[in-house]
PDB file of C-alpha atoms in Angstrom:
ATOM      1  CA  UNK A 230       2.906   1.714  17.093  1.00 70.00           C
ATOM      2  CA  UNK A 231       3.368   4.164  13.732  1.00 76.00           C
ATOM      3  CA  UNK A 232       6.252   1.903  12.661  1.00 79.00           C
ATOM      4  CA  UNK A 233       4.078  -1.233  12.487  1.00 88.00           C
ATOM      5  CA  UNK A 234       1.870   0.395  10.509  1.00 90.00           C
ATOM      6  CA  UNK A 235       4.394   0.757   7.976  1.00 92.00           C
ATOM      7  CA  UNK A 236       5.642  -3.348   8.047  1.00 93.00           C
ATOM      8  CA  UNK A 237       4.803  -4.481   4.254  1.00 91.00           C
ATOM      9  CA  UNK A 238       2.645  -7.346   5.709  1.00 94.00           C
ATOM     10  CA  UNK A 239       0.610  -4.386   7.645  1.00 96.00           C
ATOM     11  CA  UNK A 240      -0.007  -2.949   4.284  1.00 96.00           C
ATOM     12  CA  UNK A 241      -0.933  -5.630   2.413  1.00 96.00           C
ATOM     13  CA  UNK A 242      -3.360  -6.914   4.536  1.00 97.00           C
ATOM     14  CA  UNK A 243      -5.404  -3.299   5.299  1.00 97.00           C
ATOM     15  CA  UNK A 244      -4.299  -2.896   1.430  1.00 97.00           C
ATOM     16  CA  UNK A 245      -6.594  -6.497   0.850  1.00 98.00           C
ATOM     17  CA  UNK A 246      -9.244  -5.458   3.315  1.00 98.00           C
ATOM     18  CA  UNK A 247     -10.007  -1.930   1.661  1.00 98.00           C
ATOM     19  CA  UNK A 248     -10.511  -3.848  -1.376  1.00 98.00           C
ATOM     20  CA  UNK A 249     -12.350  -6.762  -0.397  1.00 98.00           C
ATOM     21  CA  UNK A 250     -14.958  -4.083   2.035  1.00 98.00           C
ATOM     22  CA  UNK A 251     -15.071  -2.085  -1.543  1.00 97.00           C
ATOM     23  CA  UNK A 252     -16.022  -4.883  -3.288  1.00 98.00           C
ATOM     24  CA  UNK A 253     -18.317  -6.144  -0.391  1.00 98.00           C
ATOM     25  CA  UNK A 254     -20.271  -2.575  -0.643  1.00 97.00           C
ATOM     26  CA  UNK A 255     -20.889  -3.121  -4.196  1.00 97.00           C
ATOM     27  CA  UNK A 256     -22.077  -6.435  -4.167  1.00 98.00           C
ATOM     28  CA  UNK A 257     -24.457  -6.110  -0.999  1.00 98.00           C
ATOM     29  CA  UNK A 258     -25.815  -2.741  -2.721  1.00 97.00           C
ATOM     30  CA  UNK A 259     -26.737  -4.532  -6.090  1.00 98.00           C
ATOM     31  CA  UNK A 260     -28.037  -7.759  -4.256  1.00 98.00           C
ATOM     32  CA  UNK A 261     -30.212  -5.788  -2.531  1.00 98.00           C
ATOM     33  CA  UNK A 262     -31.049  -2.164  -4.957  1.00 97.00           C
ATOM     34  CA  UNK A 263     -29.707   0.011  -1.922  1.00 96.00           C
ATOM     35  CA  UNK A 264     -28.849   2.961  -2.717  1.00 96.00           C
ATOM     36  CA  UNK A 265     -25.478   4.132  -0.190  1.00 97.00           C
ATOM     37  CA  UNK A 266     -25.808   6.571   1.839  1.00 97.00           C
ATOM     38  CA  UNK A 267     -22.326   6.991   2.131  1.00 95.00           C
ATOM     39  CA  UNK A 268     -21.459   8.664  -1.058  1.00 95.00           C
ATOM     40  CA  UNK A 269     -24.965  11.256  -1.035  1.00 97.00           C
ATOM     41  CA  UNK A 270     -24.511  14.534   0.652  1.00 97.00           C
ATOM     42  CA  UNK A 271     -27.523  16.457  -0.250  1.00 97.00           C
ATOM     43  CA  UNK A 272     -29.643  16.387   2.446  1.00 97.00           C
ATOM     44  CA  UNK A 273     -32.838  16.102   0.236  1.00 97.00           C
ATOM     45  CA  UNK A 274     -31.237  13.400  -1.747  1.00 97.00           C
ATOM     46  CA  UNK A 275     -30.528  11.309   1.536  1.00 97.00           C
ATOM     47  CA  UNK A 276     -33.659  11.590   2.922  1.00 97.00           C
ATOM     48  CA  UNK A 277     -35.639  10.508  -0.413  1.00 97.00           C
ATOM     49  CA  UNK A 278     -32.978   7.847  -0.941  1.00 97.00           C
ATOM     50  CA  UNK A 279     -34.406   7.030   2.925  1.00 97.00           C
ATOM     51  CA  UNK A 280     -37.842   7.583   2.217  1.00 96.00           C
ATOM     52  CA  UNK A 281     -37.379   5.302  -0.828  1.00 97.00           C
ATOM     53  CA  UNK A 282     -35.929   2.087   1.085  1.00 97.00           C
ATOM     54  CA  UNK A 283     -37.823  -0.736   1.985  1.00 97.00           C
ATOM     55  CA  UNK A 284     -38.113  -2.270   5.342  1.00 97.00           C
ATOM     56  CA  UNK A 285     -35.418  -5.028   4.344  1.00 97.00           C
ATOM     57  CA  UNK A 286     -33.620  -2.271   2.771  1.00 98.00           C
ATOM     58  CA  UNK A 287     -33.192   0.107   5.821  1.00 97.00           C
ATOM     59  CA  UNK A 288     -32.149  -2.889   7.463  1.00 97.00           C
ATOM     60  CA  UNK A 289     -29.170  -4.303   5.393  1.00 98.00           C
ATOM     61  CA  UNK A 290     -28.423  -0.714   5.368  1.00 98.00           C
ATOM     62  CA  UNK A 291     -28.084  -0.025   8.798  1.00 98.00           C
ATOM     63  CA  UNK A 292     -26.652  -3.327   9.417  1.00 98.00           C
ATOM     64  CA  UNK A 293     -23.882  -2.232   6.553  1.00 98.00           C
ATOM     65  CA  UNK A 294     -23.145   1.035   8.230  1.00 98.00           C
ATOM     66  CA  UNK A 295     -22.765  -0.839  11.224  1.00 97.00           C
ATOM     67  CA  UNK A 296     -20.415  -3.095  10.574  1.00 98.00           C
ATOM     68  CA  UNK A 297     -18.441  -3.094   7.145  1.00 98.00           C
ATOM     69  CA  UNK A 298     -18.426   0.874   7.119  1.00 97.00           C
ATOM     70  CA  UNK A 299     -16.992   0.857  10.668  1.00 98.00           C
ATOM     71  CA  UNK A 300     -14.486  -1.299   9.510  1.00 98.00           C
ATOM     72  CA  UNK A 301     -13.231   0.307   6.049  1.00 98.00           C
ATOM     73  CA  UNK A 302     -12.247   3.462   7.906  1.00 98.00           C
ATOM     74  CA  UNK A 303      -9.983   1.859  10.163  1.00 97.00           C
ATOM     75  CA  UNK A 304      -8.891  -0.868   7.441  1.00 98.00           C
ATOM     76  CA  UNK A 305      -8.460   2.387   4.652  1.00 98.00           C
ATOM     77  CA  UNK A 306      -6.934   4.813   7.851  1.00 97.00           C
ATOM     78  CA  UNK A 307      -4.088   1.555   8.815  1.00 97.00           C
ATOM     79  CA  UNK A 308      -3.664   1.947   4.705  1.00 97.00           C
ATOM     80  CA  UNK A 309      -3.061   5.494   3.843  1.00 97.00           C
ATOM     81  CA  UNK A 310      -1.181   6.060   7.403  1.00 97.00           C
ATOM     82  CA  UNK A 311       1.394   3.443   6.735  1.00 97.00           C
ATOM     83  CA  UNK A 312       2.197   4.528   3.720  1.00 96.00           C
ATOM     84  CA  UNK A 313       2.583   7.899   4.114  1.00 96.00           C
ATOM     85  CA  UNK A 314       4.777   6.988   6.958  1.00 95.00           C
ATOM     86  CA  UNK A 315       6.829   4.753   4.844  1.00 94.00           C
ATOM     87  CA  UNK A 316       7.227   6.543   1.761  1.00 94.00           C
ATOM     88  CA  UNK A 317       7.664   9.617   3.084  1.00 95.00           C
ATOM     89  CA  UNK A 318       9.931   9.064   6.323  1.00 92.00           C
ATOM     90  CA  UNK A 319      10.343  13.114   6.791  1.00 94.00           C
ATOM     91  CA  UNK A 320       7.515  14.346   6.579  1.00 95.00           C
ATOM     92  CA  UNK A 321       4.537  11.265   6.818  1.00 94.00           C
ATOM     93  CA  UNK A 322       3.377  12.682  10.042  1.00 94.00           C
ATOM     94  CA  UNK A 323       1.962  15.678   8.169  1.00 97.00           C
ATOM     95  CA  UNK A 324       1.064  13.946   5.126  1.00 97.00           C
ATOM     96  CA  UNK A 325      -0.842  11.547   7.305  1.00 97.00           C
ATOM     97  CA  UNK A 326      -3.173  13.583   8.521  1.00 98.00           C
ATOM     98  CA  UNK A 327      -5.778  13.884   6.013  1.00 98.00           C
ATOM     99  CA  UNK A 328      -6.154  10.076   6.799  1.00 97.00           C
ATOM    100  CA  UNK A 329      -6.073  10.548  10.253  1.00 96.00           C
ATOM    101  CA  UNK A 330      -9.115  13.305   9.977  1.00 98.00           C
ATOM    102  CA  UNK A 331     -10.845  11.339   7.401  1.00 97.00           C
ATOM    103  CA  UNK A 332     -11.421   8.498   9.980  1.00 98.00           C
ATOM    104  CA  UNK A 333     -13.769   9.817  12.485  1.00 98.00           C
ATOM    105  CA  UNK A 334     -15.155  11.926   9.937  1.00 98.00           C
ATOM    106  CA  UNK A 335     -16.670   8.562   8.352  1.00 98.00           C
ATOM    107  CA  UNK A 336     -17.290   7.232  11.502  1.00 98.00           C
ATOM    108  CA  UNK A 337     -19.371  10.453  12.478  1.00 98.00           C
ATOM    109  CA  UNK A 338     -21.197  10.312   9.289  1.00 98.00           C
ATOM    110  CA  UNK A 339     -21.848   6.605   9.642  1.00 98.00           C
ATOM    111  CA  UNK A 340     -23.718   7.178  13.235  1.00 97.00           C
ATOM    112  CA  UNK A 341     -25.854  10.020  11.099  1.00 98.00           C
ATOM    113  CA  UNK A 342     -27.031   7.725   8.843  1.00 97.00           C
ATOM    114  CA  UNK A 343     -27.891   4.821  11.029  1.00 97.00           C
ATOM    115  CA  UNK A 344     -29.831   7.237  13.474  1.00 97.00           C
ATOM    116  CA  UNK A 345     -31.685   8.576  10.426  1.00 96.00           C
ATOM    117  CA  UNK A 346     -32.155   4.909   9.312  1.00 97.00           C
ATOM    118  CA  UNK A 347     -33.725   3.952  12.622  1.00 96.00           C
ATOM    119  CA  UNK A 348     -35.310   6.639  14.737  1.00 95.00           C
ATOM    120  CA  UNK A 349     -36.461   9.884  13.770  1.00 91.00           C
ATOM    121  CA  UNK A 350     -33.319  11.892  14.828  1.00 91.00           C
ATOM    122  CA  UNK A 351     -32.244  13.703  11.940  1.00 92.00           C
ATOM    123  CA  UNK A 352     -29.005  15.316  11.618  1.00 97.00           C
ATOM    124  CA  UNK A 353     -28.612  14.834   7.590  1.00 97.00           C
ATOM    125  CA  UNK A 354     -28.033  18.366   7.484  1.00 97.00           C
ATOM    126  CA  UNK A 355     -24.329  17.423   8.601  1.00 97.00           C
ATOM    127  CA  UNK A 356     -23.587  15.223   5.811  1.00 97.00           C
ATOM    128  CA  UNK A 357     -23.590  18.422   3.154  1.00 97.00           C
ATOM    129  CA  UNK A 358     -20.338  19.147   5.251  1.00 98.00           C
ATOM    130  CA  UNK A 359     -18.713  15.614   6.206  1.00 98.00           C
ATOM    131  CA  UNK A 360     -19.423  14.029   3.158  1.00 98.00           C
ATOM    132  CA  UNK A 361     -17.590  16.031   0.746  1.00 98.00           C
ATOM    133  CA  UNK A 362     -14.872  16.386   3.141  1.00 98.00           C
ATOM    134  CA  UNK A 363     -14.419  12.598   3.679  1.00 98.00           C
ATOM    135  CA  UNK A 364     -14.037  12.369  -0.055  1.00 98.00           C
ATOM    136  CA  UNK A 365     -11.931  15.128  -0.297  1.00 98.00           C
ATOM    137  CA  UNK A 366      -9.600  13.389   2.977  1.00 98.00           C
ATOM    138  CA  UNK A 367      -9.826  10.200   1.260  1.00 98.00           C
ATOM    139  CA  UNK A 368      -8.651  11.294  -2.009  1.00 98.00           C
ATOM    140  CA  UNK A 369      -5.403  13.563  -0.892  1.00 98.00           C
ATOM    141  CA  UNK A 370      -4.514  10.209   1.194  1.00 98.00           C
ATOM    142  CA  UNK A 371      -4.859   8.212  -2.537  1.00 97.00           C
ATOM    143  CA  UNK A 372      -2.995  10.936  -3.836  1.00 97.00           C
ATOM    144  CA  UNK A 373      -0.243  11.242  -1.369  1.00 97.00           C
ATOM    145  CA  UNK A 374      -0.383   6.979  -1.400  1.00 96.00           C
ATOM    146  CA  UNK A 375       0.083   6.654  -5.551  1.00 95.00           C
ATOM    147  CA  UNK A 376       2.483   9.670  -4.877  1.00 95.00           C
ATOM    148  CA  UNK A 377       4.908   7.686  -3.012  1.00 94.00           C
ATOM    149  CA  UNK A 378       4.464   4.309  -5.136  1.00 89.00           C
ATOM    150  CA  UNK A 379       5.733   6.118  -7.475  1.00 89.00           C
ATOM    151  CA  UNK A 380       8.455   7.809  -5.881  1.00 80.00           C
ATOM    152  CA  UNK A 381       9.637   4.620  -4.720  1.00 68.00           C
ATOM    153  CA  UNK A 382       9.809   2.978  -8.256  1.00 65.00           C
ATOM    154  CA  UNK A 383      11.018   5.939  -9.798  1.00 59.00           C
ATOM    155  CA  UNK A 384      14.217   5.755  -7.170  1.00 57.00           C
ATOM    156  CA  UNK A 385      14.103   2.283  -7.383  1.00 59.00           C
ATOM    157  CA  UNK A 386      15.246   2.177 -11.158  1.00 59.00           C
ATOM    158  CA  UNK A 387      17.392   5.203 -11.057  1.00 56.00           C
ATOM    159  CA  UNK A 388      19.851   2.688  -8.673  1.00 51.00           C
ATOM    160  CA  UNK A 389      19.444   0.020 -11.010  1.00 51.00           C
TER     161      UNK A 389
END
């Protein structure tokens, strides 16, 4: 199962998808003024940014959440996994991981922010912790990715 991850067509395709949901984001958040919840973690913040939505709003948001921010986590997770895995044969178990964790972490914070979007069960409070750490998950997997691009064209034109 790991080892498909790391087929080149694998990784161009989630590679196309993270940027095509990225771009979606942006495009459905200026279309319709939404703030995302996705990158606030203050708790105050969130809930004014919530307090501040529209009917339409909280619905294009929840319906967002719902389905393009479920899939970017598993679209950016099949990214960052397979390449760890394939640049870094040795050791891309371990330097998978942040990837791994980063997944359910968005997922979790996802399910926060619809309930808070659609019923009055509030558990914003969490998103002061998962929020900076999915950023923090997501960027060591960017790291560890661009790490291993350029390890690979580094040894690349050292056997040239």
């Amino acid at each position: 199962m790991i080892t498909d991850l790391t087929k080149s067509n694998v990784l161009w395709i989630s590679f196309f998808a993270v940027v095509a949901l990225t771009l979606s984001f942006q495009f459905i958040a200026q279309r319709y003024g939404l703030v995302l919840l996705d990158g606030l973690y203050d708790p105050a913040e969130v809930r004014a940014a919530i307090a501040n939505m529209t009917a339409q709003q909280r619905s294009v948001h929840v319906w967002v959440t719902s389905t393009l921010d479920v899939a970017y986590p598993i679209a950016y997770g099949i990214f960052f996994v397979g390449t760890a895995y394939k640049f870094f044969p040795t050791c891309g178990k371990y330097l998978a991981l942040p990837a791994l964790f980063c997944v359910p972490i968005d997922l979790v914070e996802g399910v926060i922010q619809v309930l808070a979007l659609t019923t009055s069960i509030d558990w914003i409070q969490a998103k002061a912790i998962l929020t900076p750490a999915k950023f923090a998950l997501v960027l060591s997997a960017l790291f560890i990715t661009l790490y291993g691009v350029t390890k690979v064209r580094v040894l690349r034109r050292e056997v040239m």
